[in-house]
XYZ file of C-alpha atoms in Angstrom:
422
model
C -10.993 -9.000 -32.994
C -12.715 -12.629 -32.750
C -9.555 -14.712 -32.487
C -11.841 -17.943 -32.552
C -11.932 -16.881 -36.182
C -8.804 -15.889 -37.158
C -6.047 -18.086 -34.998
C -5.233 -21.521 -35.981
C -2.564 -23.028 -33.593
C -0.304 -25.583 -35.730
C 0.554 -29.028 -34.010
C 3.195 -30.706 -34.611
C 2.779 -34.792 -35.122
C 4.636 -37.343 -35.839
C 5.184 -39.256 -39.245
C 7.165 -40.152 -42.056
C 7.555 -36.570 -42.652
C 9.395 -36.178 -39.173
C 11.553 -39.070 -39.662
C 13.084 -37.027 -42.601
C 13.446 -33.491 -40.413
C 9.824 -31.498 -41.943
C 7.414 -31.703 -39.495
C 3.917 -31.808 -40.521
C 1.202 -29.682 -38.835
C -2.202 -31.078 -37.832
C -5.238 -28.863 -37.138
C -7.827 -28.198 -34.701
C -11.549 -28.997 -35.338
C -12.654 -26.534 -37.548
C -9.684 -24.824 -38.574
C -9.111 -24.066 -41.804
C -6.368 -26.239 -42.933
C -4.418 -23.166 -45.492
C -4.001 -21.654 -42.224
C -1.601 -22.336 -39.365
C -0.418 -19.971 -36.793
C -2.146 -17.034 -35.185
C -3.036 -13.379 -36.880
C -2.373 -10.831 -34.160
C -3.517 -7.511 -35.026
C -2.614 -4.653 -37.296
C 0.832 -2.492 -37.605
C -0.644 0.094 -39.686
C 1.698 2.816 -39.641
C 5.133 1.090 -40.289
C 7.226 -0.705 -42.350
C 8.338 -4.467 -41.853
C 8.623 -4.529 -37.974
C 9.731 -7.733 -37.687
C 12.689 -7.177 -39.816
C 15.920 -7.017 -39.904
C 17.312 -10.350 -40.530
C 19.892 -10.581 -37.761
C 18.118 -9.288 -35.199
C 15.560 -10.452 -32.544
C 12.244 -9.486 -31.380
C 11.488 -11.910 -28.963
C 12.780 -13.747 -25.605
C 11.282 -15.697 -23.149
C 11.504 -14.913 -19.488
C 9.746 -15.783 -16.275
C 7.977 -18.729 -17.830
C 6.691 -16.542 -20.683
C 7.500 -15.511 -24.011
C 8.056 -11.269 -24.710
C 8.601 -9.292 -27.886
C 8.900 -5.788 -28.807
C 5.790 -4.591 -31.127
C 4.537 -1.630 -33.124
C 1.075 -0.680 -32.177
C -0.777 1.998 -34.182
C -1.736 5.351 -32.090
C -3.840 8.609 -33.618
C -0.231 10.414 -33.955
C 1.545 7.528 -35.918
C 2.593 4.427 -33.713
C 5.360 3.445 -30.678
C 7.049 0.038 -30.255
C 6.120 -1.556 -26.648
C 6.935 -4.357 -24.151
C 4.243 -6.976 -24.882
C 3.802 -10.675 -23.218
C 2.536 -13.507 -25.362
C -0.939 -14.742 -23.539
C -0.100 -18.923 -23.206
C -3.209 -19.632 -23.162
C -4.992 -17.120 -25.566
C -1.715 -16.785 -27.949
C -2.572 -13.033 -28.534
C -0.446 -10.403 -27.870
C -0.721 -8.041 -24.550
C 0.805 -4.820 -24.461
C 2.156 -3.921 -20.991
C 2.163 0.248 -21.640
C 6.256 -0.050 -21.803
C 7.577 2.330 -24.137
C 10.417 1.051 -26.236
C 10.795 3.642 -29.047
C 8.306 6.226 -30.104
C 9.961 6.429 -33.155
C 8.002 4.792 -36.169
C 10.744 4.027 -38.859
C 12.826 2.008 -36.648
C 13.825 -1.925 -35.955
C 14.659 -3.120 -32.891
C 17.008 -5.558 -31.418
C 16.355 -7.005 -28.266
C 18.645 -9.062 -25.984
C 16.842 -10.768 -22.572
C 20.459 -11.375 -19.528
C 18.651 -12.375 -16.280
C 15.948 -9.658 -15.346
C 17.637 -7.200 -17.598
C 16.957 -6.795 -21.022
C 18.500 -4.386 -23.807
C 16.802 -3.244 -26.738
C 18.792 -1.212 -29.920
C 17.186 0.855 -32.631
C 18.062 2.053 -35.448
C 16.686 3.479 -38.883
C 16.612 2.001 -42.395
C 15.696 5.197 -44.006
C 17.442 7.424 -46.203
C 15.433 10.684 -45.741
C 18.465 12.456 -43.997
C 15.615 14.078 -41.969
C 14.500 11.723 -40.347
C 15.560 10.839 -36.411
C 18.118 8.314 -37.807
C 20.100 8.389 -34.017
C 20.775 4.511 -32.915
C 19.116 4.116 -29.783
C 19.925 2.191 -26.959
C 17.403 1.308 -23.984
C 18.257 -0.841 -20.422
C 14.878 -2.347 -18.714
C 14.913 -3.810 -15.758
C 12.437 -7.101 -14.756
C 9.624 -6.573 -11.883
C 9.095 -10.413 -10.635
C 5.886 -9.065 -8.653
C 4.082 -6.958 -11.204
C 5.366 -9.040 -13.900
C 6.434 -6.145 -16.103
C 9.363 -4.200 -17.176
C 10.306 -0.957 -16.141
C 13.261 1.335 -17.949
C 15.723 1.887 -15.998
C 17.075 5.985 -15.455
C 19.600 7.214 -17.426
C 18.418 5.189 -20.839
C 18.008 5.548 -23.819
C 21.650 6.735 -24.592
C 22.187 7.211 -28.734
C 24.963 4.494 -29.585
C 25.299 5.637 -33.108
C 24.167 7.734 -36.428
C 22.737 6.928 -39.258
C 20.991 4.789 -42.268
C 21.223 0.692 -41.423
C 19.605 -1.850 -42.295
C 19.924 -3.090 -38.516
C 21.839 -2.839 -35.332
C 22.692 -6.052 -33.697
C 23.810 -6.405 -29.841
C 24.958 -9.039 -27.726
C 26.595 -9.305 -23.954
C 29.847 -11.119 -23.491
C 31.115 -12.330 -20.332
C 32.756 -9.375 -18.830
C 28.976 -7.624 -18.276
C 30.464 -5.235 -21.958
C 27.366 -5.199 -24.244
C 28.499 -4.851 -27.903
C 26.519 -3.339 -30.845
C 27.216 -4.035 -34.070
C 25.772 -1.983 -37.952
C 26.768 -0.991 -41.314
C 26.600 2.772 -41.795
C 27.911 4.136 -45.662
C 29.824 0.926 -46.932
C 31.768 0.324 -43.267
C 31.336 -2.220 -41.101
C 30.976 -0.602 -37.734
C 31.086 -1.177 -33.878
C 31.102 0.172 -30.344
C 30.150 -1.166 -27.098
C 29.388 -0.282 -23.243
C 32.201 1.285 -21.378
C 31.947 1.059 -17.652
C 28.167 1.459 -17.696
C 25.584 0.574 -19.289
C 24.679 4.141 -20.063
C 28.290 5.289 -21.592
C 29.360 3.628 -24.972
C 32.882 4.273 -26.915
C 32.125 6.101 -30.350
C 31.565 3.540 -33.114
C 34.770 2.645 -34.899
C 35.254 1.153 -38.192
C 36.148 -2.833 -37.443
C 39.495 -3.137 -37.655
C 40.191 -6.192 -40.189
C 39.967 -7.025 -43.717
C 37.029 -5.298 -46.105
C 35.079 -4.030 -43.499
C 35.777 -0.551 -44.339
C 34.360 -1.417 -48.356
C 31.463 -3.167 -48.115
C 28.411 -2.879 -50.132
C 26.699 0.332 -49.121
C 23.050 0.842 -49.201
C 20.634 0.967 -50.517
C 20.471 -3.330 -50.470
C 23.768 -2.697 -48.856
C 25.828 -5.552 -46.852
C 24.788 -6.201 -42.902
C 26.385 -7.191 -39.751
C 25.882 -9.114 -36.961
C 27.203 -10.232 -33.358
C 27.086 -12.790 -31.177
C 29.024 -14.151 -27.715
C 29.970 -17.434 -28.403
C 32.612 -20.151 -26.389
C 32.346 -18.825 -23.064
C 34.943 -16.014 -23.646
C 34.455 -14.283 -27.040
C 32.327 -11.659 -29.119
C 32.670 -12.767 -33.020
C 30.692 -10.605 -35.852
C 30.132 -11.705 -38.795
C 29.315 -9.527 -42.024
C 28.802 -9.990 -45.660
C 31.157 -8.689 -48.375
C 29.126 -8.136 -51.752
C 31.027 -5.271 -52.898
C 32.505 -6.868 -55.862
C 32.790 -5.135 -59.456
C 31.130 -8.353 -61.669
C 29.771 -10.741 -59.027
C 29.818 -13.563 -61.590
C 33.357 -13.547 -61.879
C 34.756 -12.193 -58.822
C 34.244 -14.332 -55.845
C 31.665 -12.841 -52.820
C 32.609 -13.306 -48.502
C 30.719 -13.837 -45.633
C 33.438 -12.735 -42.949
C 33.938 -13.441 -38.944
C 35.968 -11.400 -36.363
C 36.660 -12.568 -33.497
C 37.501 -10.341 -29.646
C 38.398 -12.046 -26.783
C 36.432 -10.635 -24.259
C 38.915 -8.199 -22.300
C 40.886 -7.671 -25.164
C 41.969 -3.725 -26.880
C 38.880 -2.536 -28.694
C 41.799 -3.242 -31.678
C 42.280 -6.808 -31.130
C 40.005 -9.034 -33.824
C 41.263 -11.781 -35.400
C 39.657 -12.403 -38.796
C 38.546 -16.042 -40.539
C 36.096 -16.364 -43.944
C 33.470 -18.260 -43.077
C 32.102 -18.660 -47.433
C 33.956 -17.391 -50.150
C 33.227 -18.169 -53.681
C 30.917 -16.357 -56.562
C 28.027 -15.246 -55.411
C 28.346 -16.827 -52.301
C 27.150 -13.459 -50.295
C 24.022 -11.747 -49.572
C 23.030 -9.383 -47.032
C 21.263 -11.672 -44.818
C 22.581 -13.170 -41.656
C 21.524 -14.531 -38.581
C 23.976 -15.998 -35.670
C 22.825 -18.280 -32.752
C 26.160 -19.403 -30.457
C 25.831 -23.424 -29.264
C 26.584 -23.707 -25.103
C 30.339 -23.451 -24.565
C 32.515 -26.735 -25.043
C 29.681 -28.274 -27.458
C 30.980 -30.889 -29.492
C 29.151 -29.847 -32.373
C 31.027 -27.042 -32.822
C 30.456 -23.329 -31.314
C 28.226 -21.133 -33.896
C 25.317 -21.253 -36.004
C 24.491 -18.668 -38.787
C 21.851 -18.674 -41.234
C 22.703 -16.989 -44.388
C 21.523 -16.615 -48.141
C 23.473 -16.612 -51.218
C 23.053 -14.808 -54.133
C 23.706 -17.582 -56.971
C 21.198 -18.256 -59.525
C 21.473 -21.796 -60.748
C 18.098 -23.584 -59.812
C 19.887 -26.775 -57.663
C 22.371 -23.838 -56.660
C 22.399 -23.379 -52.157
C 20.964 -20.484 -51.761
C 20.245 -20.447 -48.121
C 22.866 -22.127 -45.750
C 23.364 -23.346 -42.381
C 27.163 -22.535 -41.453
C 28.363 -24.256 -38.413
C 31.358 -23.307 -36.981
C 33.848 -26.359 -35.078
C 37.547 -26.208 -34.457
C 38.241 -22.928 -35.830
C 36.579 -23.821 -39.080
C 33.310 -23.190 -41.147
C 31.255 -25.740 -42.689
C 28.048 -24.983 -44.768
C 24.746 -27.145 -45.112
C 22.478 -26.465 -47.730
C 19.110 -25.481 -46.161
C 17.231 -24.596 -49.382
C 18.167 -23.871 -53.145
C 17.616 -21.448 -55.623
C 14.445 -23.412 -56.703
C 12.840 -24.012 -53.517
C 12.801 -19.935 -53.192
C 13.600 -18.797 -49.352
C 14.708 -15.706 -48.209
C 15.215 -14.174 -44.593
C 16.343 -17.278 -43.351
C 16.669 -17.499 -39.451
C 17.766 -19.886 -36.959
C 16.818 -21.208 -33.595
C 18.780 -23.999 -31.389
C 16.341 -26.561 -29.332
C 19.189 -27.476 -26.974
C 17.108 -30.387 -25.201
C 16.829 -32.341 -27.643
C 19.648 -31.114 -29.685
C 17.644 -30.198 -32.795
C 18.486 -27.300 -35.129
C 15.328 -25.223 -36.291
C 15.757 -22.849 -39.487
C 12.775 -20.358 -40.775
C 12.604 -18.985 -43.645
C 10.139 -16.961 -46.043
C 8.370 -18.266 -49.213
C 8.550 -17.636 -51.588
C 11.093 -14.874 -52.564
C 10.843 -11.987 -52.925
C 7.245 -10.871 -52.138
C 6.441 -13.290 -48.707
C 3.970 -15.444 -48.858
C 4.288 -17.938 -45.916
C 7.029 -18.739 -43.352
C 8.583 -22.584 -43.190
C 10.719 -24.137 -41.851
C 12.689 -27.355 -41.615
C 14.503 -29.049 -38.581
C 17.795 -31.778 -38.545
C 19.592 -33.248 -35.974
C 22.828 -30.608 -34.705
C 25.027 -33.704 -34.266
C 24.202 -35.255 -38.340
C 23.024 -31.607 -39.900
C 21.333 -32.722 -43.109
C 18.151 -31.054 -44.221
C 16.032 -33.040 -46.026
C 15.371 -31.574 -49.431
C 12.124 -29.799 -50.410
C 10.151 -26.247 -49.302
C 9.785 -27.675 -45.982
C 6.862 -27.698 -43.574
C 4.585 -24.232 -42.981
C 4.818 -22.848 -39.559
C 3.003 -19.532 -40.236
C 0.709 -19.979 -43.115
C -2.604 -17.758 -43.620
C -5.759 -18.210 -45.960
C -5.989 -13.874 -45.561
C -2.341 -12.587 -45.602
C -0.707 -13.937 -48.812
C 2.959 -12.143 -48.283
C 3.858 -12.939 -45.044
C 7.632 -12.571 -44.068
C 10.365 -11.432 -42.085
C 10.304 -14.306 -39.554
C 12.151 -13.310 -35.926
C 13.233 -15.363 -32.965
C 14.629 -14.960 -30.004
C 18.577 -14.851 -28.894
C 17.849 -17.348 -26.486
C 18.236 -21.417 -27.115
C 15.422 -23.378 -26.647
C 13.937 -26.267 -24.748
C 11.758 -27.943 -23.108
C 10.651 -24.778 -21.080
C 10.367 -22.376 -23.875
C 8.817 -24.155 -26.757
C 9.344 -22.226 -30.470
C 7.708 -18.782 -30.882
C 8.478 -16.934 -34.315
C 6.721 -14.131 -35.039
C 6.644 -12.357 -38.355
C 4.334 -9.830 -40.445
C 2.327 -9.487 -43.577
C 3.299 -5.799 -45.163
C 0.100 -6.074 -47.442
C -2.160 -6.226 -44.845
C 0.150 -4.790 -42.088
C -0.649 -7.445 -39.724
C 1.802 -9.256 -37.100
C 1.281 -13.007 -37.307
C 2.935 -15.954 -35.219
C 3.252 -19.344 -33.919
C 3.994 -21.138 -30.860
C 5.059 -24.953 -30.837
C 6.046 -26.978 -27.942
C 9.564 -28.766 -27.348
């Protein structure tokens, strides 16, 4: 592929429109200015890899940003390892496996010079391998690679989700998180990596009745505060949604704690205040901003109505910010913490629901207040026209790391990204 032709690498520059939190994007000689980001290559062969919502497909390590891809093969397609060329921004495959599977979405989760990826399988043809995977990798500083480690993958769990979400608390007990037939369900490491307790229903409130699929409710889980696992869920399992108020829920396990200890809070209640899309990023410990981020979407309908949110979690209570409303049209909202200079990052898709490009807005995390509007592209093309799904990394972000999101166009099955500096 002639990437001379095809990549366009967005700048960001300053101006009245970053005084108000959307940054505006210059271009490089030539470039054509409909166009910002990079077009990688082609994922011919499956469905919407960068998806789901609350998971991640990305981290940065060893000075250099990773992500788990689908590339195309004469049999189908496998996921792999692949590092993100700095200086090229295109996409290298290093050979590593991840899951041969092609109907699958990852998760991936970067501790130190380990990193754990979880797959599972948003189809309903019963058929199908629909096992939830889990894989352990381990980091090679000298070949700069990844190698799995023996024993993996282990299967975690069974059947149709729209995603599996993992984290790591502080104990070294990694914890997966999915929603299988209307129940919110769980299950993490036990004494090895390799050896996981059977998946039990969480034990609070509605998470045995949520909305099962298909367009069911999700999940998702994060370590957060230096000493607990939370997951959050949504609750749209409601018999007339305009009358009978929605939930976005949070559990919280102290890390330690009985696999029956969760306390539960409601981060949103209200009609329509639900939708199955969720994304969690935990502050550093003993922030005084507060503890947790999640991105979420509503399902209202009035045009000046929120429907994507920023809820911030301080003291033991949840606040939201509106991020966009019903008439600005976002969907698949993520977000992504620049702890340096204490700046809160949210991506989105545009418009709903078809794709079309990926923005994104920015706001201060200590005066969270996104200025109204679509926001500012950050993966735009003149050649894919429904571009969505944007994904992120786990990982908060500075000066070292810059922003990568990478997303895909299911049109043209073709990965696209971007890469901005801190």
């Amino acid at each position: 592929m002639n990437r001379s032709s095809k990549r366009v690498r967005g700048i960001i520059v300053a101006g009245g429109m970053a005084a108000c939190g959307v940054l505006a994007l210059a271009f490089p000689a030539g470039a054509t200015p409909t166009t910002v980001g990079y077009r990688d290559f082609s994922y011919a062969g499956t469905t919407a890899p960068t998806a789901d919502k609350g998971q991640s497909k990305l981290w940065f390590h060893d000075s250099r940003w990773w992500g788990v891809l689908f590339r195309p093969t004469p049999s189908g397609g496998n996921f792999y390892i692949h590092r993100l060329d700095a200086t090229t921004q295109s996409w290298v495959s290093t050979g590593v496996l991840v899951d041969p599977r092609s109907n699958v979405r990852p998760d991936a989760l970067s501790h130190g010079s380990q990193l754990y990826v979880a797959s599972s399988s948003p189809s309903p043809n019963a058929t199908l391998d629909r096992t939830i995977k889990f894989w352990r990798y381990s980091y090679d500083r000298v070949a700069k690679t990844y190698h799995v480690d023996p024993g993996f993958p282990t299967t975690i769990g069974q059947g149709q989700t729209e995603g599996v979400v993992i984290d790591r608390d502080s104990k070294g007990v990694v914890w997966a998180t999915f929603v299988t037939n209307g129940k919110v369900k769980v299950t993490h490491t036990n004494g090895s990596d390799a050896l996981w307790v059977k998946p039990y229903q969480l034990p609070v409130g509605t998470a045995a009745t949520v909305k099962p699929e298909p367009d069911g409710d999700v999940s998702a889980v994060v370590h957060y505060g230096g000493t607990k696992t939370g997951i959050m869920w949504s609750n749209q399992a409601v018999a007339d949604p305009n009358t009978q108020p929605m939930h976005f829920y949070f559990a919280v396990h102290v890390d330690g704690a009985s696999d029956q200890s969760w306390t539960l809070t409601t981060a949103a209640s209200g009609i329509r205040v639900a939708d199955d899309h969720i994304h969690l990023q935990a502050l550093p410990p003993g922030d005084p901003a507060g503890s947790l981020l999640a991105a979420v979407k509503t399902s209202k309908t009035v045009s000046t109505d929120p429907l994507n949110e920023l809820l911030v979690l301080r003291a033991g209570t949840w606040k939201p910010y509106t991020f966009g409303t019903v008439g600005d049209g976002h969907t698949r909202p993520i977000v992504q913490l620049d702890a340096d200079n204490r700046q809160v990052y949210m991506f989105a898709t545009s418009r709903c629901c078809t794709g079309g490009s990926i923005l994104f807005k920015r706001t201060s995390l200590d005066a969270i207040a996104f200025p109204p509007g679509k926001g500012a592209p950050f993966i735009k093309s003149a050649t894919d026209f429904h571009i969505s799904d944007a994904s992120g990394t786990k990982q908060r972000l500075g000066h070292r790391t810059g922003v990568t999101v990478l997303a895909g166009d299911d049109q043209t099955d073709f990965y696209l990204h971007n890469y901005q500096a801190l």
